[in-house]
Amino acid sequence: MLVYEFKLKGKAQQYRLIDEAIRTALFIRNKCIRYWLDNSKIGKYDLSAYCKVLASEFSFAKKLNSMARQASADRAWAAISRFYDHCKQKIVGKKGFPKFKKRGHSVEYKTTGWKLSVDRKHLTLTDGFEIGQLKLLGTYDLHFYQLSDIKRIRLVRRADGYYAQFCIAYNREIETEQTKRMIGLDVGLTHFYTDSDGNKVDNPRFLRRAETALKRLQRRVSRKLRRGQKRSSNYIKAKQKLARFHLKVSRQRKDWACKLAQCVIQSNDLIAYEDLQVRNMVKNHKLALSISDAAWYQFRVWLEYFGRVYGKITVAVPPQYTSANCSSCGKEVKKTLSTRTHKCSCGLVLCRDTNAAINILIKALSTVGHTGTRAQDALNAWEELSLYQESAMTLDKDSR
């Protein structure tokens, strides 16, 4: 599967209609959650049937394309099924009980409700909102794919405008020559990662570098906010500027993680790394900001995605004792976080992170390990199922 993204260029009225479609999709999603709460033994197809009831009760819901309503119901069922899975797996802590959402950022269309122009440069939305024709701004060429290969379209609202994402049924595989190299990676905060050969990559710290500018923009937003009064246009402008700056930082982090992961995959045949639970690690409030800024999980997602594209092996190993054990004799050498050098009674003196990277590689070679969550299983910025995963589920169902 491929996801191509284009920026949408249209009129202000069209953007307002897209916002209305997004609010309607969110309304249907929340209504499906409420329907599930009020009725026991509700399944996925019951929620899809409930969309027709909502369309008959609410005129604004009827404007939304029928398949777009079903896509909103699919989002609700995804949250419900994820909660059921966590309960069956007996995950410790919160199980992710489905919640109502206050804000929506996207609306999805499946195979109806839209059409492309002959030159594939314009997108026309044909549902009841009458959004009309929008220009697609981007470098991708959709002429390489049949219209039947486009399984879903998502309209996304971001701080700097509106975007259209096309999910295309295409199996991307790139053949490369074998490098006959294996590597273990130990991620950290001082250096982004240290490999088993002793090479280190500096942590870019995009958020830390932009912190001064972000604080200044945040102060401007706070000064223009008047409690109990209508939000002024200056407040809205300051808030939008702050949001665009945050978006820029997140894009820098994503671009850097993507390029670095591709470089690592192309240079090695086997890549081993720790199976870190980042969601639990950020509960440490002293390190949460630095861990989030490092984007370990995003780097891992791209590693596994490019590993599948290039036909390379990626293995996630348990992180326990990778820093404590000696990579030469296997003896446990306890160290504090401030101790950066590994010294063992066997005579091995090595950088702490290099020792951990070697242990990670040894674990990957001595045990089966397991591959981690691939890119299509990752959550997007709004904690919804990604367009990639939902389309893959649809294709799997159709292939049966």
Coordinates of C-alpha atoms in Angstrom, one line a residue:
M1 CA 0.0 0.0 0.0
L2 CA 1.1 3.6 -0.8
V3 CA -0.2 6.8 0.7
Y4 CA 0.3 9.9 -1.5
E5 CA -0.4 13.3 0.0
F6 CA -1.3 16.5 -1.9
K7 CA -2.1 20.0 -0.6
L8 CA -5.6 21.3 -1.5
K9 CA -6.0 24.7 -3.1
G10 CA -9.5 26.1 -3.1
K11 CA -11.7 29.0 -2.0
A12 CA -12.5 29.9 1.6
Q13 CA -16.1 28.7 1.2
Q14 CA -14.8 25.3 0.2
Y15 CA -12.6 25.1 3.2
R16 CA -15.6 25.9 5.4
L17 CA -17.5 23.0 3.8
I18 CA -14.6 20.6 4.4
D19 CA -14.7 21.7 8.1
E20 CA -18.4 20.9 8.1
A21 CA -17.8 17.5 6.6
I22 CA -15.1 16.8 9.3
R23 CA -17.5 17.8 12.1
T24 CA -20.2 15.5 10.6
A25 CA -17.8 12.6 10.5
L26 CA -16.8 13.2 14.1
F27 CA -20.5 13.4 15.0
I28 CA -21.2 10.0 13.5
R29 CA -18.2 8.5 15.1
N30 CA -19.3 9.7 18.6
K31 CA -22.9 8.7 18.0
C32 CA -21.7 5.1 17.2
I33 CA -19.7 5.1 20.4
R34 CA -22.9 6.1 22.3
Y35 CA -24.9 3.5 20.5
W36 CA -22.4 0.8 21.5
L37 CA -22.5 2.0 25.2
D38 CA -26.3 1.9 25.2
N39 CA -26.7 -1.5 23.6
S40 CA -24.8 -4.7 24.5
K41 CA -23.5 -7.2 21.9
I42 CA -23.1 -4.6 19.2
G43 CA -20.9 -5.6 16.2
K44 CA -19.2 -3.8 13.4
Y45 CA -22.0 -4.3 10.9
D46 CA -24.5 -3.0 13.5
L47 CA -22.7 0.2 13.6
S48 CA -22.6 0.4 9.8
A49 CA -26.4 -0.1 9.7
Y50 CA -26.8 2.6 12.4
C51 CA -25.2 5.1 10.0
K52 CA -28.4 4.9 7.8
V53 CA -30.5 5.6 10.9
L54 CA -28.4 8.7 11.6
A55 CA -28.8 9.9 8.0
S56 CA -32.6 9.7 8.3
E57 CA -32.7 11.5 11.6
F58 CA -30.2 14.3 10.9
S59 CA -30.3 16.2 7.6
F60 CA -26.6 17.3 7.9
A61 CA -25.6 13.7 8.4
K62 CA -27.4 12.8 5.2
K63 CA -25.2 15.2 3.3
L64 CA -22.1 13.1 4.0
N65 CA -21.5 10.4 1.5
S66 CA -22.7 6.9 2.6
M67 CA -19.3 5.3 2.5
A68 CA -17.8 8.3 4.4
R69 CA -20.4 7.6 7.1
Q70 CA -19.3 4.0 7.1
A71 CA -15.7 5.0 7.4
S72 CA -16.6 7.0 10.5
A73 CA -18.3 4.0 12.0
D74 CA -15.2 2.0 11.2
R75 CA -13.2 4.4 13.3
A76 CA -15.6 3.9 16.2
W77 CA -15.4 0.1 15.8
A78 CA -11.6 0.3 15.7
A79 CA -11.5 2.0 19.1
I80 CA -14.0 -0.6 20.4
S81 CA -12.2 -3.6 19.0
R82 CA -8.8 -2.3 20.3
F83 CA -10.4 -2.1 23.8
Y84 CA -11.7 -5.7 23.5
D85 CA -8.2 -6.9 22.4
H86 CA -6.5 -5.2 25.3
C87 CA -9.0 -6.8 27.7
K88 CA -8.4 -10.3 26.2
Q89 CA -4.6 -9.8 26.4
K90 CA -5.0 -8.7 30.0
I91 CA -2.7 -5.7 29.5
V92 CA -1.7 -4.1 32.8
G93 CA -3.1 -0.6 33.4
K94 CA -5.5 1.3 31.2
K95 CA -7.2 -0.7 28.5
G96 CA -8.0 2.2 26.2
F97 CA -11.8 2.5 26.8
P98 CA -13.4 4.2 23.8
K99 CA -14.0 7.9 24.4
F100 CA -15.9 10.7 22.8
K101 CA -13.8 13.1 20.8
K102 CA -14.2 16.9 20.9
R103 CA -12.2 17.7 17.8
G104 CA -11.9 16.1 14.4
H105 CA -9.2 16.6 11.9
S106 CA -10.1 14.4 9.0
V107 CA -12.9 12.8 7.0
E108 CA -12.5 9.7 4.8
Y109 CA -14.2 8.7 1.6
K110 CA -13.9 5.2 0.2
T111 CA -14.6 4.5 -3.5
T112 CA -17.6 6.9 -4.0
G113 CA -18.2 10.6 -3.2
W114 CA -15.2 11.8 -5.2
K115 CA -13.7 11.8 -8.7
L116 CA -10.4 12.9 -10.3
S117 CA -10.1 15.0 -13.4
V118 CA -8.6 13.6 -16.6
D119 CA -5.2 15.2 -15.9
R120 CA -5.3 13.9 -12.3
K121 CA -4.6 17.5 -11.0
H122 CA -8.0 18.2 -9.6
L123 CA -10.2 16.5 -7.0
T124 CA -14.0 16.9 -7.1
L125 CA -16.1 16.0 -4.1
T126 CA -19.6 15.0 -5.1
D127 CA -21.5 14.4 -1.9
G128 CA -24.2 16.5 -0.3
F129 CA -21.9 19.2 1.0
E130 CA -21.2 20.3 -2.6
I131 CA -17.5 21.1 -1.9
G132 CA -16.8 21.1 -5.6
Q133 CA -13.4 21.0 -7.4
L134 CA -10.1 21.5 -5.5
K135 CA -6.7 21.7 -7.1
L136 CA -4.0 19.2 -6.0
L137 CA -0.6 20.6 -5.2
G138 CA 2.2 18.0 -5.1
T139 CA 5.0 16.2 -6.9
Y140 CA 3.4 12.7 -7.1
D141 CA 2.0 11.6 -10.4
L142 CA -1.3 9.6 -10.1
H143 CA -1.2 8.6 -13.8
F144 CA 0.9 5.6 -12.9
Y145 CA -2.1 4.0 -11.1
Q146 CA -5.6 3.0 -12.1
L147 CA -8.6 4.7 -10.4
S148 CA -9.6 1.3 -9.2
D149 CA -6.3 1.1 -7.3
I150 CA -7.3 4.1 -5.1
K151 CA -9.1 2.5 -2.2
R152 CA -9.6 5.5 0.1
I153 CA -9.2 9.3 0.2
R154 CA -8.8 11.2 3.4
L155 CA -9.2 15.0 3.7
V156 CA -7.0 16.3 6.5
R157 CA -7.0 19.7 8.2
R158 CA -3.6 20.9 9.5
A159 CA -2.3 24.2 10.9
D160 CA -1.0 25.3 7.5
G161 CA -4.0 24.2 5.3
Y162 CA -5.9 21.3 4.0
Y163 CA -4.5 18.1 2.4
A164 CA -5.8 15.1 0.5
Q165 CA -4.3 11.6 1.1
F166 CA -4.7 8.9 -1.5
C167 CA -4.4 5.3 -0.4
I168 CA -3.2 3.2 -3.4
A169 CA -3.2 -0.6 -3.6
Y170 CA 0.4 -1.1 -4.6
N171 CA 3.1 -3.5 -3.2
R172 CA 6.3 -1.5 -3.0
E173 CA 9.4 -3.7 -3.2
I174 CA 12.9 -2.6 -4.1
E175 CA 15.7 -5.1 -4.8
T176 CA 19.2 -4.3 -3.5
E177 CA 22.5 -6.2 -3.3
Q178 CA 23.3 -7.8 0.0
T179 CA 25.8 -5.9 2.1
K180 CA 26.5 -8.9 4.4
R181 CA 26.5 -6.6 7.4
M182 CA 24.7 -6.9 10.7
I183 CA 24.2 -4.2 13.2
G184 CA 22.7 -3.6 16.7
L185 CA 21.3 -0.2 17.7
D186 CA 21.1 1.3 21.2
V187 CA 19.1 4.5 21.3
G188 CA 19.8 7.2 23.8
L189 CA 19.4 10.8 24.7
T190 CA 23.0 11.9 24.6
H191 CA 23.4 10.4 21.2
F192 CA 20.4 9.3 19.1
Y193 CA 21.8 5.9 18.6
T194 CA 25.1 4.0 19.0
D195 CA 25.7 0.9 16.9
S196 CA 27.6 -2.3 17.6
D197 CA 30.5 -1.0 15.6
G198 CA 31.0 2.0 17.9
N199 CA 29.5 4.6 15.5
K200 CA 27.4 7.3 17.0
V201 CA 24.7 9.6 15.6
D202 CA 24.0 12.9 17.3
N203 CA 20.6 13.7 18.6
P204 CA 19.2 16.6 16.6
R205 CA 16.9 17.9 19.4
F206 CA 14.6 19.8 17.1
L207 CA 12.2 20.8 19.9
R208 CA 14.9 21.8 22.2
R209 CA 16.5 24.1 19.6
A210 CA 13.1 25.7 18.8
E211 CA 12.1 26.0 22.5
T212 CA 13.0 29.7 22.8
A213 CA 11.0 30.7 19.7
L214 CA 8.0 28.5 20.9
K215 CA 8.0 30.1 24.3
R216 CA 7.9 33.6 22.7
L217 CA 5.0 32.6 20.5
Q218 CA 3.2 31.0 23.4
R219 CA 3.5 34.3 25.4
R220 CA 2.0 36.2 22.5
V221 CA -1.0 33.8 22.5
S222 CA -1.4 34.2 26.3
R223 CA -1.2 38.0 26.2
K224 CA -4.0 38.2 23.6
L225 CA -6.4 35.8 25.5
R226 CA -9.1 37.5 27.5
R227 CA -11.0 35.3 29.9
G228 CA -14.8 35.5 29.4
Q229 CA -14.5 37.5 26.2
K230 CA -14.9 36.7 22.6
R231 CA -11.6 35.5 21.0
S232 CA -10.2 38.4 19.0
S233 CA -8.7 38.0 15.5
N234 CA -5.3 38.8 16.9
Y235 CA -5.6 35.9 19.3
I236 CA -6.6 33.6 16.5
K237 CA -3.7 34.7 14.3
A238 CA -1.2 34.2 17.1
K239 CA -2.6 30.8 17.9
Q240 CA -2.4 29.7 14.2
K241 CA 1.2 30.9 14.0
L242 CA 2.1 28.9 17.1
A243 CA 0.4 25.8 15.6
R244 CA 2.3 26.2 12.3
F245 CA 5.6 26.4 14.2
H246 CA 4.8 23.2 16.1
L247 CA 3.9 21.5 12.8
K248 CA 7.2 22.6 11.3
V249 CA 9.1 21.0 14.2
S250 CA 7.2 17.8 13.9
R251 CA 7.9 17.6 10.2
Q252 CA 11.6 18.2 10.8
R253 CA 11.7 15.3 13.2
K254 CA 9.7 13.0 10.9
D255 CA 11.9 13.8 7.9
W256 CA 15.1 13.2 9.8
A257 CA 13.9 9.9 11.2
C258 CA 12.7 8.7 7.8
K259 CA 16.0 9.5 6.0
L260 CA 18.2 8.1 8.8
A261 CA 16.1 4.8 8.9
Q262 CA 16.4 4.4 5.1
C263 CA 20.2 4.9 5.3
V264 CA 20.5 2.3 8.1
I265 CA 18.4 -0.2 6.1
Q266 CA 20.3 0.2 2.9
S267 CA 23.7 -0.2 4.6
N268 CA 22.9 -3.5 6.5
D269 CA 21.1 -6.8 6.0
L270 CA 20.1 -7.4 9.6
I271 CA 19.2 -4.6 12.0
A272 CA 18.6 -5.3 15.7
Y273 CA 17.1 -2.8 18.2
E274 CA 15.4 -2.7 21.6
D275 CA 11.7 -3.3 21.9
L276 CA 11.2 -0.2 24.0
Q277 CA 7.8 0.7 25.5
V278 CA 8.0 4.4 24.8
R279 CA 4.5 5.1 26.1
N280 CA 5.6 3.9 29.5
M281 CA 8.9 5.7 29.4
V282 CA 7.4 9.1 28.9
K283 CA 5.6 8.8 32.2
N284 CA 8.9 10.0 33.7
H285 CA 8.2 13.7 33.7
K286 CA 11.9 14.6 34.0
L287 CA 12.7 12.8 30.7
A288 CA 9.4 12.9 28.9
L289 CA 10.2 15.9 26.7
S290 CA 13.6 14.7 25.7
I291 CA 12.3 11.2 24.9
S292 CA 9.4 12.6 22.8
D293 CA 11.8 14.9 21.0
A294 CA 14.1 12.0 20.2
A295 CA 11.4 10.2 18.2
W296 CA 12.6 6.7 19.0
Y297 CA 9.3 5.1 18.1
Q298 CA 9.0 7.0 14.8
F299 CA 12.5 5.9 13.9
R300 CA 11.5 2.3 14.7
V301 CA 8.4 2.5 12.5
W302 CA 10.4 3.7 9.5
L303 CA 13.0 1.0 10.1
E304 CA 10.4 -1.7 9.9
Y305 CA 8.7 -0.1 6.9
F306 CA 11.9 0.2 4.9
G307 CA 13.0 -3.2 6.1
R308 CA 10.0 -4.7 4.3
V309 CA 10.4 -2.5 1.2
Y310 CA 14.1 -3.4 0.8
G311 CA 13.7 -7.0 2.0
K312 CA 16.0 -6.6 5.0
I313 CA 15.6 -8.3 8.4
T314 CA 14.6 -6.1 11.4
V315 CA 14.4 -7.7 14.9
A316 CA 13.2 -6.2 18.1
V317 CA 14.7 -7.8 21.2
P318 CA 13.8 -7.4 24.9
P319 CA 15.7 -4.4 26.4
Q320 CA 16.3 -6.0 29.8
Y321 CA 20.0 -6.2 30.9
T322 CA 21.3 -5.0 27.6
S323 CA 23.2 -2.2 29.3
A324 CA 24.1 -4.1 32.5
N325 CA 25.5 -7.3 31.0
C326 CA 29.0 -7.6 29.7
S327 CA 29.1 -8.2 25.9
S328 CA 32.3 -10.3 26.4
C329 CA 31.7 -12.6 29.3
G330 CA 28.0 -12.0 30.0
K331 CA 28.5 -11.0 33.6
E332 CA 26.2 -8.4 35.0
V333 CA 27.9 -5.1 35.9
K334 CA 25.5 -2.7 37.6
K335 CA 25.8 0.9 36.6
T336 CA 24.0 4.1 37.3
L337 CA 22.7 6.4 34.5
S338 CA 25.7 8.7 35.0
T339 CA 28.2 5.9 34.4
R340 CA 29.0 6.1 30.7
T341 CA 31.9 3.6 30.6
H342 CA 31.5 -0.2 30.9
K343 CA 34.3 -1.8 33.0
C344 CA 34.1 -5.5 33.6
S345 CA 36.4 -7.8 35.7
C346 CA 37.1 -9.8 32.5
G347 CA 39.1 -6.7 31.3
L348 CA 36.7 -5.3 28.8
V349 CA 36.5 -1.5 28.9
L350 CA 34.0 -0.1 26.5
C351 CA 31.5 2.7 26.0
R352 CA 28.3 1.9 27.8
D353 CA 26.2 2.4 24.7
T354 CA 28.5 0.4 22.4
N355 CA 28.4 -2.5 24.9
A356 CA 24.6 -2.4 24.9
A357 CA 24.4 -2.3 21.1
I358 CA 26.6 -5.4 21.0
N359 CA 24.4 -7.2 23.5
I360 CA 21.3 -6.2 21.4
L361 CA 22.9 -7.8 18.3
I362 CA 23.9 -10.9 20.2
K363 CA 20.3 -11.3 21.5
A364 CA 18.9 -10.9 18.0
L365 CA 21.3 -13.6 16.6
S366 CA 20.8 -16.1 19.5
T367 CA 17.0 -15.8 19.8
V368 CA 14.2 -15.6 17.3
G369 CA 13.1 -12.2 18.7
H370 CA 10.0 -10.6 17.1
T371 CA 9.4 -7.9 14.6
G372 CA 7.7 -4.9 16.1
T373 CA 4.7 -2.9 14.9
R374 CA 5.0 -2.1 11.2
A375 CA 4.1 1.2 9.7
Q376 CA 0.6 0.4 8.9
D377 CA -0.1 -0.4 12.6
A378 CA 1.1 2.9 13.8
L379 CA -1.3 5.5 15.2
N380 CA -1.5 8.8 13.5
A381 CA -1.2 12.1 15.3
W382 CA -4.9 12.0 16.4
E383 CA -4.7 8.5 17.8
E384 CA -6.9 7.1 15.0
L385 CA -6.2 4.1 12.9
S386 CA -4.0 5.2 10.0
L387 CA -5.4 5.4 6.5
Y388 CA -2.8 2.7 5.6
Q389 CA -4.1 0.2 8.1
E390 CA -7.8 0.7 7.4
S391 CA -7.3 0.2 3.7
A392 CA -5.1 -2.9 4.3
M393 CA -7.9 -4.4 6.4
T394 CA -10.4 -3.7 3.6
L395 CA -8.2 -5.3 1.0
D396 CA -7.6 -8.4 3.2
K397 CA -11.4 -8.8 3.5
D398 CA -12.0 -8.4 -0.2
S399 CA -9.2 -10.9 -1.0
R400 CA -11.1 -13.6 1.1

